[in-house]
Coordinates of C-alpha atoms and ligand atoms in Angstrom, one line a residue:
X17 CA 101.3 107.7 96.0
X18 CA 99.7 107.6 99.5
X19 CA 96.0 108.2 99.7
X20 CA 96.0 108.9 103.4
X21 CA 98.0 111.2 105.7
X22 CA 100.5 108.6 106.7
X23 CA 104.0 110.3 106.8
X24 CA 106.3 108.9 104.2
X25 CA 109.0 106.5 105.5
X26 CA 111.3 104.8 103.0
X27 CA 113.4 101.9 104.4
X28 CA 116.0 100.2 102.1
X29 CA 117.7 97.0 103.0
X30 CA 120.9 95.4 101.7
X31 CA 120.0 91.8 102.6
X32 CA 123.4 90.3 103.0
X33 CA 124.8 87.2 104.7
X34 CA 122.7 84.4 103.3
X35 CA 125.7 82.4 102.1
X36 CA 127.6 82.7 105.4
X37 CA 124.4 81.8 107.3
X38 CA 124.2 78.5 105.3
X39 CA 127.9 77.7 105.4
X40 CA 127.9 78.2 109.2
X41 CA 125.3 75.4 109.3
X42 CA 127.1 73.1 106.9
X43 CA 124.4 73.8 104.3
X44 CA 124.9 74.7 100.6
X45 CA 124.6 78.5 99.9
X46 CA 121.2 78.2 98.2
X47 CA 119.8 77.0 101.5
X48 CA 120.7 80.4 102.9
X49 CA 118.9 82.2 100.0
X50 CA 115.8 80.1 100.7
X51 CA 115.9 81.0 104.4
X52 CA 116.4 84.6 103.4
X53 CA 113.1 84.5 101.5
X54 CA 111.4 83.8 104.8
X55 CA 113.0 86.9 106.3
X56 CA 111.6 88.9 103.3
X57 CA 108.1 87.7 104.1
X58 CA 108.4 88.5 107.8
X59 CA 110.0 91.9 107.2
X60 CA 107.4 93.0 104.6
X61 CA 104.7 92.2 107.2
X62 CA 106.6 94.1 109.9
X63 CA 107.1 97.1 107.6
X64 CA 103.3 97.3 107.0
X65 CA 102.7 97.1 110.8
X66 CA 105.2 99.9 111.5
X67 CA 103.6 102.2 108.9
X68 CA 106.6 102.1 106.6
X69 CA 105.4 103.5 103.3
X70 CA 108.2 102.2 101.0
X71 CA 110.5 99.3 101.4
X72 CA 113.4 98.8 98.9
X73 CA 115.1 95.4 99.0
X74 CA 118.4 94.7 97.2
X75 CA 117.9 91.1 95.9
X76 CA 120.5 90.8 93.1
X77 CA 123.1 93.3 91.9
X78 CA 124.6 93.6 88.5
X79 CA 127.8 92.3 90.1
X80 CA 126.1 89.2 91.4
X81 CA 126.3 87.7 87.9
X82 CA 129.9 86.9 88.9
X83 CA 128.7 84.1 91.1
X84 CA 128.7 80.4 90.0
X85 CA 126.0 79.8 87.3
X86 CA 124.2 77.3 89.6
X87 CA 123.9 79.8 92.4
X88 CA 122.7 82.5 89.9
X89 CA 120.1 80.1 88.5
X90 CA 119.0 79.2 92.0
X91 CA 118.5 82.8 92.9
X92 CA 116.6 83.6 89.7
X93 CA 114.3 80.6 90.3
X94 CA 113.8 81.6 93.9
X95 CA 112.9 85.2 92.9
X96 CA 110.4 83.9 90.3
X97 CA 108.9 81.5 92.8
X98 CA 108.7 84.2 95.4
X99 CA 106.9 86.6 93.1
X100 CA 104.4 84.0 92.0
X101 CA 103.6 82.6 95.4
X102 CA 103.5 85.8 97.4
X103 CA 101.6 88.1 95.1
X104 CA 98.1 87.2 96.3
X105 CA 98.6 88.0 99.9
X106 CA 100.8 91.0 99.2
X107 CA 98.0 92.3 97.0
X108 CA 95.4 91.7 99.7
X109 CA 97.7 93.4 102.2
X110 CA 97.7 96.5 100.1
X111 CA 101.3 96.1 98.9
X112 CA 102.3 97.5 95.5
X113 CA 105.3 95.7 93.9
X114 CA 107.8 97.4 91.6
X115 CA 111.0 95.9 90.4
X116 CA 114.1 98.0 89.8
X117 CA 117.0 97.1 87.5
X118 CA 117.5 95.6 84.1
X119 CA 115.0 93.2 82.7
X120 CA 116.7 92.2 79.5
X121 CA 119.2 89.7 81.0
X122 CA 116.7 87.9 83.3
X123 CA 115.2 84.5 82.4
X124 CA 111.9 84.9 80.6
X125 CA 110.0 83.2 83.4
X126 CA 111.2 85.7 85.9
X127 CA 110.6 88.7 83.6
X128 CA 107.0 87.4 83.1
X129 CA 106.5 86.9 86.9
X130 CA 107.7 90.5 87.5
X131 CA 105.2 91.9 84.9
X132 CA 102.4 89.9 86.5
X133 CA 103.3 91.0 90.0
X134 CA 103.5 94.6 89.1
X135 CA 100.2 94.6 87.2
X136 CA 98.3 92.7 89.8
X137 CA 99.5 94.8 92.7
X138 CA 99.4 98.2 91.1
X139 CA 96.5 99.5 93.3
X140 CA 98.3 98.7 96.5
X141 CA 98.5 101.8 98.7
X142 CA 99.8 100.7 102.1
X143 CA 103.4 99.9 101.2
X144 CA 105.4 100.3 98.0
X145 CA 107.7 97.3 97.9
X146 CA 110.6 97.7 95.5
X147 CA 112.7 94.7 94.7
X148 CA 116.0 95.5 93.0
X149 CA 117.1 92.7 90.6
X150 CA 120.1 93.0 88.2
X151 CA 120.4 96.5 89.8
X152 CA 123.2 99.0 89.9
X153 CA 122.6 102.5 91.2
X154 CA 125.2 103.9 88.9
X155 CA 123.6 102.3 85.9
X156 CA 120.2 103.6 87.0
X157 CA 121.6 107.2 87.4
X158 CA 123.3 107.0 84.0
X159 CA 120.1 105.8 82.3
X160 CA 118.0 108.4 84.0
X161 CA 120.5 111.2 83.2
X162 CA 120.7 110.3 79.5
X163 CA 119.0 113.7 78.8
X164 CA 119.8 117.0 80.4
X165 CA 117.7 117.0 83.5
X166 CA 116.8 118.8 86.6
X167 CA 117.4 117.0 90.0
X168 CA 113.6 116.6 90.3
X169 CA 113.3 115.0 86.8
X170 CA 116.2 112.7 87.5
X171 CA 114.7 111.6 90.8
X172 CA 111.4 110.9 89.0
X173 CA 113.2 108.8 86.4
X174 CA 115.0 106.8 89.0
X175 CA 111.5 105.5 89.9
X176 CA 112.2 105.6 93.6
X177 CA 112.4 108.2 96.4
X178 CA 114.8 109.4 99.0
X179 CA 115.8 106.7 101.5
X180 CA 115.2 107.6 105.1
X181 CA 116.8 104.5 106.6
X182 CA 119.3 102.2 104.9
X183 CA 119.9 98.9 106.7
X184 CA 122.6 96.4 105.8
X185 CA 122.7 93.0 107.4
X186 CA 125.7 90.6 107.4
X187 CA 128.3 92.8 109.0
X188 CA 129.7 94.7 106.0
X189 CA 129.5 98.5 106.0
X190 CA 129.1 99.5 102.4
X191 CA 126.5 100.4 99.8
X192 CA 127.5 98.0 97.0
X193 CA 126.0 100.4 94.4
X194 CA 122.5 100.4 96.0
X195 CA 120.3 103.6 95.7
X196 CA 123.3 106.0 95.7
X197 CA 121.3 109.1 94.7
X198 CA 118.4 108.3 96.9
X199 CA 120.6 107.8 100.0
X200 CA 122.1 111.3 100.0
X201 CA 120.5 111.9 103.4
X202 CA 119.7 108.4 104.5
X203 CA 120.4 107.3 108.1
X204 CA 122.6 104.1 108.1
X205 CA 122.1 101.1 110.3
X206 CA 124.6 98.2 110.0
X207 CA 124.1 95.0 111.9
X208 CA 126.1 91.8 112.2
X209 CA 122.9 89.7 112.0
X210 CA 122.8 87.6 108.8
X211 CA 119.8 88.2 106.6
X212 CA 118.1 84.8 107.3
X213 CA 118.2 85.7 111.1
X214 CA 116.8 89.2 110.6
X215 CA 113.1 89.2 111.6
X216 CA 110.4 91.5 112.9
X217 CA 112.3 92.2 116.2
X218 CA 115.5 93.2 114.4
X219 CA 113.4 95.4 112.0
X220 CA 111.7 97.1 115.0
X221 CA 115.1 97.7 116.7
X222 CA 116.4 99.3 113.5
X223 CA 113.3 101.6 113.3
X224 CA 113.6 102.5 117.0
X225 CA 117.2 103.5 116.5
X226 CA 116.3 105.5 113.4
X227 CA 113.5 107.3 115.3
X228 CA 115.9 108.3 118.1
X229 CA 118.2 110.2 115.7
X230 CA 118.1 113.9 114.9
X231 CA 117.8 114.8 111.2
X232 CA 118.4 118.4 110.4
X233 CA 119.3 118.1 106.6
X234 CA 122.0 120.8 106.9
X235 CA 120.0 123.1 109.0
X236 CA 120.6 123.8 112.7
X237 CA 120.2 120.8 114.9
X238 CA 117.0 121.3 117.0
X239 CA 117.7 121.9 120.7
X240 CA 117.1 119.0 123.0
X241 CA 113.5 118.9 124.3
X242 CA 113.0 121.0 127.5
X243 CA 115.9 123.4 126.8
X244 CA 115.5 127.0 125.6
X245 CA 116.8 127.8 122.1
X246 CA 119.6 130.0 123.6
X247 CA 122.3 127.4 123.1
X248 CA 121.2 126.4 119.7
X249 CA 124.6 125.6 118.1
X250 CA 125.5 122.1 116.8
X251 CA 126.7 119.9 119.6
X252 CA 129.9 117.9 119.2
Ligands
IPE316 C1 123.0 88.1 100.0 O1 123.7 87.1 100.7 C2 122.2 87.6 98.9 C3 122.7 88.1 97.6 C4 123.7 88.9 97.3 C5 121.9 87.6 96.4 P1 125.1 86.6 100.1 O2 124.8 85.4 99.2 O3 125.9 87.7 99.6 O4 125.7 86.0 101.5 P2 127.2 86.1 101.9 O5 127.6 87.6 101.9 O6 128.0 85.3 101.0 O7 127.2 85.6 103.3
IPE317 C1 125.1 93.1 98.0 O1 125.5 91.9 98.5 C2 124.0 92.9 97.0 C3 122.8 92.3 97.5 C4 122.4 92.1 98.8 C5 121.8 91.8 96.5 P1 126.9 91.2 98.1 O2 127.1 90.1 99.0 O3 126.8 91.0 96.6 O4 127.9 92.4 98.4 P2 129.2 92.9 97.7 O5 128.8 93.3 96.3 O6 130.1 91.8 97.7 O7 129.6 94.1 98.5
MG318 MG1 127.3 89.0 100.5

């Protein structure tokens, strides 16, 4: 919950392209994931600077268990390392960390690091950073809908909020089972840029594009500024 009057802005990112980034440089795929961790740091800082109130990052999907065991182990180790190393400055920055997804299949060290990160940043009020690990939106919806629910109760149990802007790096244009319910009215921004090359400038460009769009949520599109409301019908 925000304690100030900052308008809510939830940005979600499907951080894709690490493997191709590494392969293009003749490096092993894990080198791409390590470079991607630098992008996470830079983008979290940029999000705070741009008054983004929630940032949801897709770090590992339930489908990513299909990757070679060494790559999976490397990713789990990297996530654990990231949480342990970054927590102090994130806490000082006013970031609250939550992790979405299943915990029961994660290595114990990572599960512990998640618990520690969540506990020690729970008072953060500037940015709610959600990291999705072993996450599937369909599984999250099924778990939340286990009882008969209203839409509001379901949204509450999903433990996140409506996405305003959904970014995917790496050139593919799909959701890969990320935040399906929450993206019902999201604006989409796809970029060819691979995640390790995505930094504050790219983040600012995505936000500027988002801010230039008209969102009418099924209502009548607002007339362009400076015109009267006479011709108020949706334009093609
Ligand atoms: C995204 O990069 C990171 C994860 C899915 C964990 P990829 O590893 O999918 O990179 P590409 O798509 O193979 O380039
Ligand atoms: C999506 O990336 C998941 C994450 C970024 C964690 P993938 O590279 O796994 O994409 P798909 O599932 O093949 O579409
Ligand atoms: Mg990929």
